[in-house]
Amino acid sequence: MIYVTGDLHGTAEHGRNRLSARCWPEGRDLTRDDVVIVAGDFGYVWDGGPSDAWWLKWLGGKPWTTCFVDGNHENHALLASMPERVWNGGRVHEVMPHILHLMRGQVFDIDGLSIFTMGGAASHDREWRIEGESWWPEELPSDAERTEARSNLDARGWKADYVVTHEAPLDLADDLCWECNRPFDGGDEHQRFLQEVDDRLSFGTWFFGHYHDDEWRDDRHRLIYRDIVPIGVRRADEAREPIGGDSNDG
């Protein structure tokens, strides 16, 4: 099984961790062959200190394999220092043997499904953060990462079963920024790139985080936050009640 959930924000929300057995009892029955993907703002690779180490050990002790795309609220310099390897056809940073950062512009083949990943987003709260301590300019993908993404999608004929990103494509980000009272001035280069992918790529469902809500924006784009959903879920089939998650995780 492959599941997707939204922003965890690391130790900032560890007291209400939706991946605990209390909040998500279904997780007890998973194995290392099962994968939980976090749609950005993973946050447990933050300062390399004892708190990071404790919670990474806790998460690494769960029975499944945890994967994540990077969000804007990550220590990108520390992530880049992690050992890199190929996993299921795409490049990852290995945080721990069963905690993997799915790098930008990759296509992974997991359990017969192809998943395109593209982390990154711009921080709307950048002015209140400190560069190199709580904000990193690498939060936005580089030209080289976009080029690699296009090359990997060229090799797949611009087809993938699923997409997992942190940011939304431009057309969706426009409305979402307005709804969340976040600044939007025509969109940034990353949102425009994701719109290019949205326009060109043949895919089933696109999961993205960043906007701290749980809803289908249309039949193919699923904003994910507290819910934990099987990756094959469709809008018409998803139950009204959240699948997994913690109702007190506010």
mmCIF file of C-alpha atoms in Angstrom:
data_model
loop_
_atom_site.group_PDB
_atom_site.id
_atom_site.type_symbol
_atom_site.label_atom_id
_atom_site.label_comp_id
_atom_site.label_asym_id
_atom_site.label_seq_id
_atom_site.Cartn_x
_atom_site.Cartn_y
_atom_site.Cartn_z
ATOM 1 C CA MET A 1 0.000 0.000 0.000
ATOM 2 C CA ILE A 2 1.010 3.596 -0.624
ATOM 3 C CA TYR A 3 -0.480 6.373 1.516
ATOM 4 C CA VAL A 4 -0.158 10.147 1.308
ATOM 5 C CA THR A 5 -0.466 12.716 4.068
ATOM 6 C CA GLY A 6 0.335 16.399 4.370
ATOM 7 C CA ASP A 7 2.687 18.717 6.217
ATOM 8 C CA LEU A 8 4.023 17.262 9.482
ATOM 9 C CA HIS A 9 6.181 20.255 10.484
ATOM 10 C CA GLY A 10 8.490 18.045 12.506
ATOM 11 C CA THR A 11 8.901 18.758 16.193
ATOM 12 C CA ALA A 12 6.671 21.819 15.908
ATOM 13 C CA GLU A 13 3.691 19.434 15.931
ATOM 14 C CA HIS A 14 5.167 16.259 17.409
ATOM 15 C CA GLY A 15 2.766 16.275 20.377
ATOM 16 C CA ARG A 16 -0.122 15.737 17.973
ATOM 17 C CA ASN A 17 1.605 13.409 15.560
ATOM 18 C CA ARG A 18 -0.966 11.893 13.242
ATOM 19 C CA LEU A 19 1.313 8.924 12.500
ATOM 20 C CA SER A 20 1.134 7.626 16.062
ATOM 21 C CA ALA A 21 -0.673 4.344 16.680
ATOM 22 C CA ARG A 22 -3.277 6.236 18.703
ATOM 23 C CA CYS A 23 -4.108 8.587 15.845
ATOM 24 C CA TRP A 24 -3.660 6.123 12.998
ATOM 25 C CA PRO A 25 -4.196 2.540 14.210
ATOM 26 C CA GLU A 26 -4.218 1.277 10.608
ATOM 27 C CA GLY A 27 -0.462 1.851 10.548
ATOM 28 C CA ARG A 28 0.123 -1.021 12.949
ATOM 29 C CA ASP A 29 -0.663 -3.516 10.191
ATOM 30 C CA LEU A 30 1.778 -2.114 7.605
ATOM 31 C CA THR A 31 5.196 -3.502 6.648
ATOM 32 C CA ARG A 32 8.413 -2.098 5.205
ATOM 33 C CA ASP A 33 6.971 -2.753 1.743
ATOM 34 C CA ASP A 34 4.240 -0.192 2.502
ATOM 35 C CA VAL A 35 5.034 3.480 1.947
ATOM 36 C CA VAL A 36 3.738 6.660 3.569
ATOM 37 C CA ILE A 37 4.562 9.790 1.548
ATOM 38 C CA VAL A 38 4.518 13.228 3.187
ATOM 39 C CA ALA A 39 3.646 16.030 0.739
ATOM 40 C CA GLY A 40 6.284 18.471 1.996
ATOM 41 C CA ASP A 41 7.175 20.353 5.183
ATOM 42 C CA PHE A 42 8.380 17.102 6.721
ATOM 43 C CA GLY A 43 10.388 19.148 9.216
ATOM 44 C CA TYR A 44 12.233 16.385 11.083
ATOM 45 C CA VAL A 45 15.528 17.287 9.386
ATOM 46 C CA TRP A 46 15.764 20.721 10.918
ATOM 47 C CA ASP A 47 18.863 21.393 13.004
ATOM 48 C CA GLY A 48 20.492 17.999 13.408
ATOM 49 C CA GLY A 49 20.036 18.209 17.166
ATOM 50 C CA PRO A 50 18.801 15.753 19.809
ATOM 51 C CA SER A 51 15.143 16.497 19.106
ATOM 52 C CA ASP A 52 15.567 15.640 15.423
ATOM 53 C CA ALA A 53 17.407 12.458 16.371
ATOM 54 C CA TRP A 54 14.767 11.362 18.886
ATOM 55 C CA TRP A 55 11.827 11.849 16.526
ATOM 56 C CA LEU A 56 13.600 10.362 13.520
ATOM 57 C CA LYS A 57 14.334 7.273 15.611
ATOM 58 C CA TRP A 58 10.676 7.182 16.663
ATOM 59 C CA LEU A 59 9.472 7.496 13.071
ATOM 60 C CA GLY A 60 12.087 5.054 11.797
ATOM 61 C CA GLY A 61 10.733 2.506 14.247
ATOM 62 C CA LYS A 62 7.331 2.495 12.575
ATOM 63 C CA PRO A 63 6.649 -0.637 10.508
ATOM 64 C CA TRP A 64 6.352 1.155 7.148
ATOM 65 C CA THR A 65 8.803 3.142 4.977
ATOM 66 C CA THR A 66 8.392 6.918 5.305
ATOM 67 C CA CYS A 67 9.096 9.066 2.240
ATOM 68 C CA PHE A 68 8.686 12.796 1.757
ATOM 69 C CA VAL A 69 9.030 15.521 -0.810
ATOM 70 C CA ASP A 70 10.564 18.676 0.579
ATOM 71 C CA GLY A 71 8.494 21.734 1.356
ATOM 72 C CA ASN A 72 9.565 25.280 2.029
ATOM 73 C CA HIS A 73 9.895 24.769 5.784
ATOM 74 C CA GLU A 74 12.862 22.402 5.605
ATOM 75 C CA ASN A 75 16.581 22.703 6.292
ATOM 76 C CA HIS A 76 17.546 22.298 2.652
ATOM 77 C CA ALA A 77 21.261 22.560 3.336
ATOM 78 C CA LEU A 78 21.082 19.677 5.817
ATOM 79 C CA LEU A 79 18.941 17.611 3.437
ATOM 80 C CA ALA A 80 21.495 18.121 0.661
ATOM 81 C CA SER A 81 24.235 16.747 2.924
ATOM 82 C CA MET A 82 22.448 13.421 3.366
ATOM 83 C CA PRO A 83 23.771 10.382 1.445
ATOM 84 C CA GLU A 84 22.173 9.984 -1.965
ATOM 85 C CA ARG A 85 21.139 6.729 -3.592
ATOM 86 C CA VAL A 86 18.718 5.343 -6.176
ATOM 87 C CA TRP A 87 15.502 3.844 -4.827
ATOM 88 C CA ASN A 88 12.746 2.423 -7.035
ATOM 89 C CA GLY A 89 14.146 4.180 -10.084
ATOM 90 C CA GLY A 90 14.572 7.693 -8.664
ATOM 91 C CA ARG A 91 17.111 9.595 -6.598
ATOM 92 C CA VAL A 92 16.621 9.925 -2.850
ATOM 93 C CA HIS A 93 18.442 11.314 0.159
ATOM 94 C CA GLU A 94 18.624 8.644 2.832
ATOM 95 C CA VAL A 95 17.851 10.287 6.163
ATOM 96 C CA MET A 96 17.648 6.846 7.778
ATOM 97 C CA PRO A 97 17.344 3.413 6.148
ATOM 98 C CA HIS A 98 13.527 3.670 6.169
ATOM 99 C CA ILE A 99 13.145 7.463 5.972
ATOM 100 C CA LEU A 100 13.786 8.806 2.474
ATOM 101 C CA HIS A 101 13.670 12.246 0.880
ATOM 102 C CA LEU A 102 12.193 11.895 -2.624
ATOM 103 C CA MET A 103 14.284 14.346 -4.596
ATOM 104 C CA ARG A 104 12.926 16.878 -7.044
ATOM 105 C CA GLY A 105 11.994 15.952 -10.572
ATOM 106 C CA GLN A 106 12.126 12.187 -10.046
ATOM 107 C CA VAL A 107 9.793 9.414 -11.169
ATOM 108 C CA PHE A 108 9.563 6.444 -8.808
ATOM 109 C CA ASP A 109 8.129 3.027 -9.617
ATOM 110 C CA ILE A 110 6.508 1.745 -6.427
ATOM 111 C CA ASP A 111 4.383 -1.398 -6.420
ATOM 112 C CA GLY A 112 3.724 -1.077 -10.138
ATOM 113 C CA LEU A 113 2.772 2.608 -9.958
ATOM 114 C CA SER A 114 4.748 5.557 -11.316
ATOM 115 C CA ILE A 115 4.918 8.625 -9.071
ATOM 116 C CA PHE A 116 6.405 11.971 -10.138
ATOM 117 C CA THR A 117 7.741 14.090 -7.281
ATOM 118 C CA MET A 118 8.673 17.760 -7.145
ATOM 119 C CA GLY A 119 9.278 19.407 -3.790
ATOM 120 C CA GLY A 120 9.755 23.066 -3.007
ATOM 121 C CA ALA A 121 7.659 26.181 -2.483
ATOM 122 C CA ALA A 122 8.110 29.819 -1.558
ATOM 123 C CA SER A 123 7.702 30.780 2.110
ATOM 124 C CA HIS A 124 4.979 33.359 2.630
ATOM 125 C CA ASP A 125 6.440 33.994 6.117
ATOM 126 C CA ARG A 126 10.010 34.512 4.947
ATOM 127 C CA GLU A 127 10.267 38.012 6.418
ATOM 128 C CA TRP A 128 9.929 36.563 9.934
ATOM 129 C CA ARG A 129 12.590 33.899 9.400
ATOM 130 C CA ILE A 130 16.381 33.904 9.501
ATOM 131 C CA GLU A 131 18.410 32.727 6.517
ATOM 132 C CA GLY A 132 20.425 29.623 7.326
ATOM 133 C CA GLU A 133 18.537 29.089 10.576
ATOM 134 C CA SER A 134 14.834 28.937 9.785
ATOM 135 C CA TRP A 135 14.769 29.697 6.051
ATOM 136 C CA TRP A 136 16.896 28.565 3.114
ATOM 137 C CA PRO A 137 16.949 30.023 -0.421
ATOM 138 C CA GLU A 138 17.042 26.461 -1.821
ATOM 139 C CA GLU A 139 13.347 26.189 -0.918
ATOM 140 C CA LEU A 140 12.626 26.933 -4.591
ATOM 141 C CA PRO A 141 13.801 24.505 -7.284
ATOM 142 C CA SER A 142 16.707 25.501 -9.501
ATOM 143 C CA ASP A 143 16.843 25.618 -13.285
ATOM 144 C CA ALA A 144 18.871 22.389 -13.181
ATOM 145 C CA GLU A 145 16.183 20.621 -11.141
ATOM 146 C CA ARG A 146 13.461 21.724 -13.536
ATOM 147 C CA THR A 147 15.590 20.560 -16.474
ATOM 148 C CA GLU A 148 16.064 17.173 -14.813
ATOM 149 C CA ALA A 149 12.333 16.920 -14.185
ATOM 150 C CA ARG A 150 11.528 17.605 -17.836
ATOM 151 C CA SER A 151 14.156 15.086 -18.941
ATOM 152 C CA ASN A 152 12.758 12.383 -16.661
ATOM 153 C CA LEU A 153 9.234 13.067 -17.894
ATOM 154 C CA ASP A 154 10.429 13.042 -21.504
ATOM 155 C CA ALA A 155 11.745 9.534 -20.872
ATOM 156 C CA ARG A 156 8.282 8.520 -19.652
ATOM 157 C CA GLY A 157 6.411 10.118 -22.526
ATOM 158 C CA TRP A 158 4.966 12.619 -20.054
ATOM 159 C CA LYS A 159 2.880 9.935 -18.356
ATOM 160 C CA ALA A 160 2.728 9.101 -14.638
ATOM 161 C CA ASP A 161 0.123 7.458 -12.484
ATOM 162 C CA TYR A 162 0.407 9.993 -9.645
ATOM 163 C CA VAL A 163 2.058 13.270 -8.722
ATOM 164 C CA VAL A 164 3.162 14.371 -5.256
ATOM 165 C CA THR A 165 4.338 17.942 -4.719
ATOM 166 C CA HIS A 166 4.292 20.510 -1.944
ATOM 167 C CA GLU A 167 3.162 23.501 -3.979
ATOM 168 C CA ALA A 168 0.148 23.575 -6.301
ATOM 169 C CA PRO A 169 0.107 24.418 -10.009
ATOM 170 C CA LEU A 170 -0.375 28.095 -10.793
ATOM 171 C CA ASP A 171 -4.083 27.958 -11.630
ATOM 172 C CA LEU A 172 -4.877 26.323 -8.283
ATOM 173 C CA ALA A 173 -2.365 28.375 -6.297
ATOM 174 C CA ASP A 174 -4.076 31.582 -7.397
ATOM 175 C CA ASP A 175 -7.346 30.722 -5.639
ATOM 176 C CA LEU A 176 -5.671 28.960 -2.709
ATOM 177 C CA CYS A 177 -3.471 31.938 -1.858
ATOM 178 C CA TRP A 178 -6.524 34.173 -1.872
ATOM 179 C CA GLU A 179 -8.442 31.757 0.361
ATOM 180 C CA CYS A 180 -5.493 31.444 2.783
ATOM 181 C CA ASN A 181 -4.774 35.181 2.785
ATOM 182 C CA ARG A 182 -1.289 34.588 1.398
ATOM 183 C CA PRO A 183 0.413 36.989 -0.997
ATOM 184 C CA PHE A 184 0.034 36.226 -4.684
ATOM 185 C CA ASP A 185 1.446 38.464 -7.380
ATOM 186 C CA GLY A 186 0.863 36.543 -10.561
ATOM 187 C CA GLY A 187 2.654 33.452 -9.289
ATOM 188 C CA ASP A 188 6.294 32.458 -8.973
ATOM 189 C CA GLU A 189 8.491 30.448 -11.318
ATOM 190 C CA HIS A 190 7.878 27.222 -9.426
ATOM 191 C CA GLN A 191 4.087 27.554 -9.601
ATOM 192 C CA ARG A 192 4.382 28.283 -13.306
ATOM 193 C CA PHE A 193 6.565 25.217 -13.814
ATOM 194 C CA LEU A 194 4.040 23.032 -11.988
ATOM 195 C CA GLN A 195 1.334 24.464 -14.236
ATOM 196 C CA GLU A 196 3.419 23.417 -17.235
ATOM 197 C CA VAL A 197 3.558 19.888 -15.804
ATOM 198 C CA ASP A 198 -0.179 19.950 -15.100
ATOM 199 C CA ASP A 199 -0.899 20.984 -18.681
ATOM 200 C CA ARG A 200 1.434 18.451 -20.305
ATOM 201 C CA LEU A 201 1.424 15.395 -18.053
ATOM 202 C CA SER A 202 -1.047 12.533 -18.323
ATOM 203 C CA PHE A 203 -1.709 11.475 -14.714
ATOM 204 C CA GLY A 204 -4.373 10.068 -12.420
ATOM 205 C CA THR A 205 -4.285 12.109 -9.194
ATOM 206 C CA TRP A 206 -2.063 14.987 -8.040
ATOM 207 C CA PHE A 207 -1.520 15.283 -4.272
ATOM 208 C CA PHE A 208 -0.106 18.492 -2.801
ATOM 209 C CA GLY A 209 0.226 20.088 0.645
ATOM 210 C CA HIS A 210 1.307 23.597 1.692
ATOM 211 C CA TYR A 211 -2.180 25.078 2.141
ATOM 212 C CA HIS A 212 -3.146 23.278 5.367
ATOM 213 C CA ASP A 213 -6.500 21.846 4.379
ATOM 214 C CA ASP A 214 -8.031 18.591 3.181
ATOM 215 C CA GLU A 215 -10.171 18.745 0.068
ATOM 216 C CA TRP A 216 -10.431 17.831 -3.576
ATOM 217 C CA ARG A 217 -9.942 20.998 -5.602
ATOM 218 C CA ASP A 218 -11.294 19.167 -8.649
ATOM 219 C CA ASP A 219 -11.488 15.551 -9.811
ATOM 220 C CA ARG A 220 -7.697 15.182 -10.163
ATOM 221 C CA HIS A 221 -6.103 17.506 -7.587
ATOM 222 C CA ARG A 222 -6.217 16.579 -3.907
ATOM 223 C CA LEU A 223 -5.034 19.075 -1.273
ATOM 224 C CA ILE A 224 -3.787 16.997 1.657
ATOM 225 C CA TYR A 225 -2.982 17.948 5.239
ATOM 226 C CA ARG A 226 -4.173 15.935 8.250
ATOM 227 C CA ASP A 227 -5.786 13.090 6.304
ATOM 228 C CA ILE A 228 -3.848 9.918 5.496
ATOM 229 C CA VAL A 229 -5.248 8.479 2.284
ATOM 230 C CA PRO A 230 -4.417 5.529 0.011
ATOM 231 C CA ILE A 231 -2.801 6.911 -3.109
ATOM 232 C CA GLY A 232 -5.383 5.234 -5.349
ATOM 233 C CA VAL A 233 -8.322 7.020 -3.748
ATOM 234 C CA ARG A 234 -10.683 8.846 -6.102
ATOM 235 C CA ARG A 235 -12.843 11.840 -5.324
ATOM 236 C CA ALA A 236 -16.058 9.889 -5.782
ATOM 237 C CA ASP A 237 -14.859 7.066 -3.531
ATOM 238 C CA GLU A 238 -13.298 8.962 -0.640
ATOM 239 C CA ALA A 239 -15.325 8.831 2.565
ATOM 240 C CA ARG A 240 -16.639 11.987 4.133
ATOM 241 C CA GLU A 241 -14.787 11.284 7.357
ATOM 242 C CA PRO A 242 -10.985 11.758 7.258
ATOM 243 C CA ILE A 243 -9.008 8.577 6.679
ATOM 244 C CA GLY A 244 -6.484 8.498 9.499
ATOM 245 C CA GLY A 245 -5.188 11.691 11.025
ATOM 246 C CA ASP A 246 -5.993 13.257 14.359
ATOM 247 C CA SER A 247 -9.086 15.376 14.815
ATOM 248 C CA ASN A 248 -7.226 17.323 17.517
ATOM 249 C CA ASP A 249 -4.240 18.063 15.268
ATOM 250 C CA GLY A 250 -4.958 21.752 14.892
#
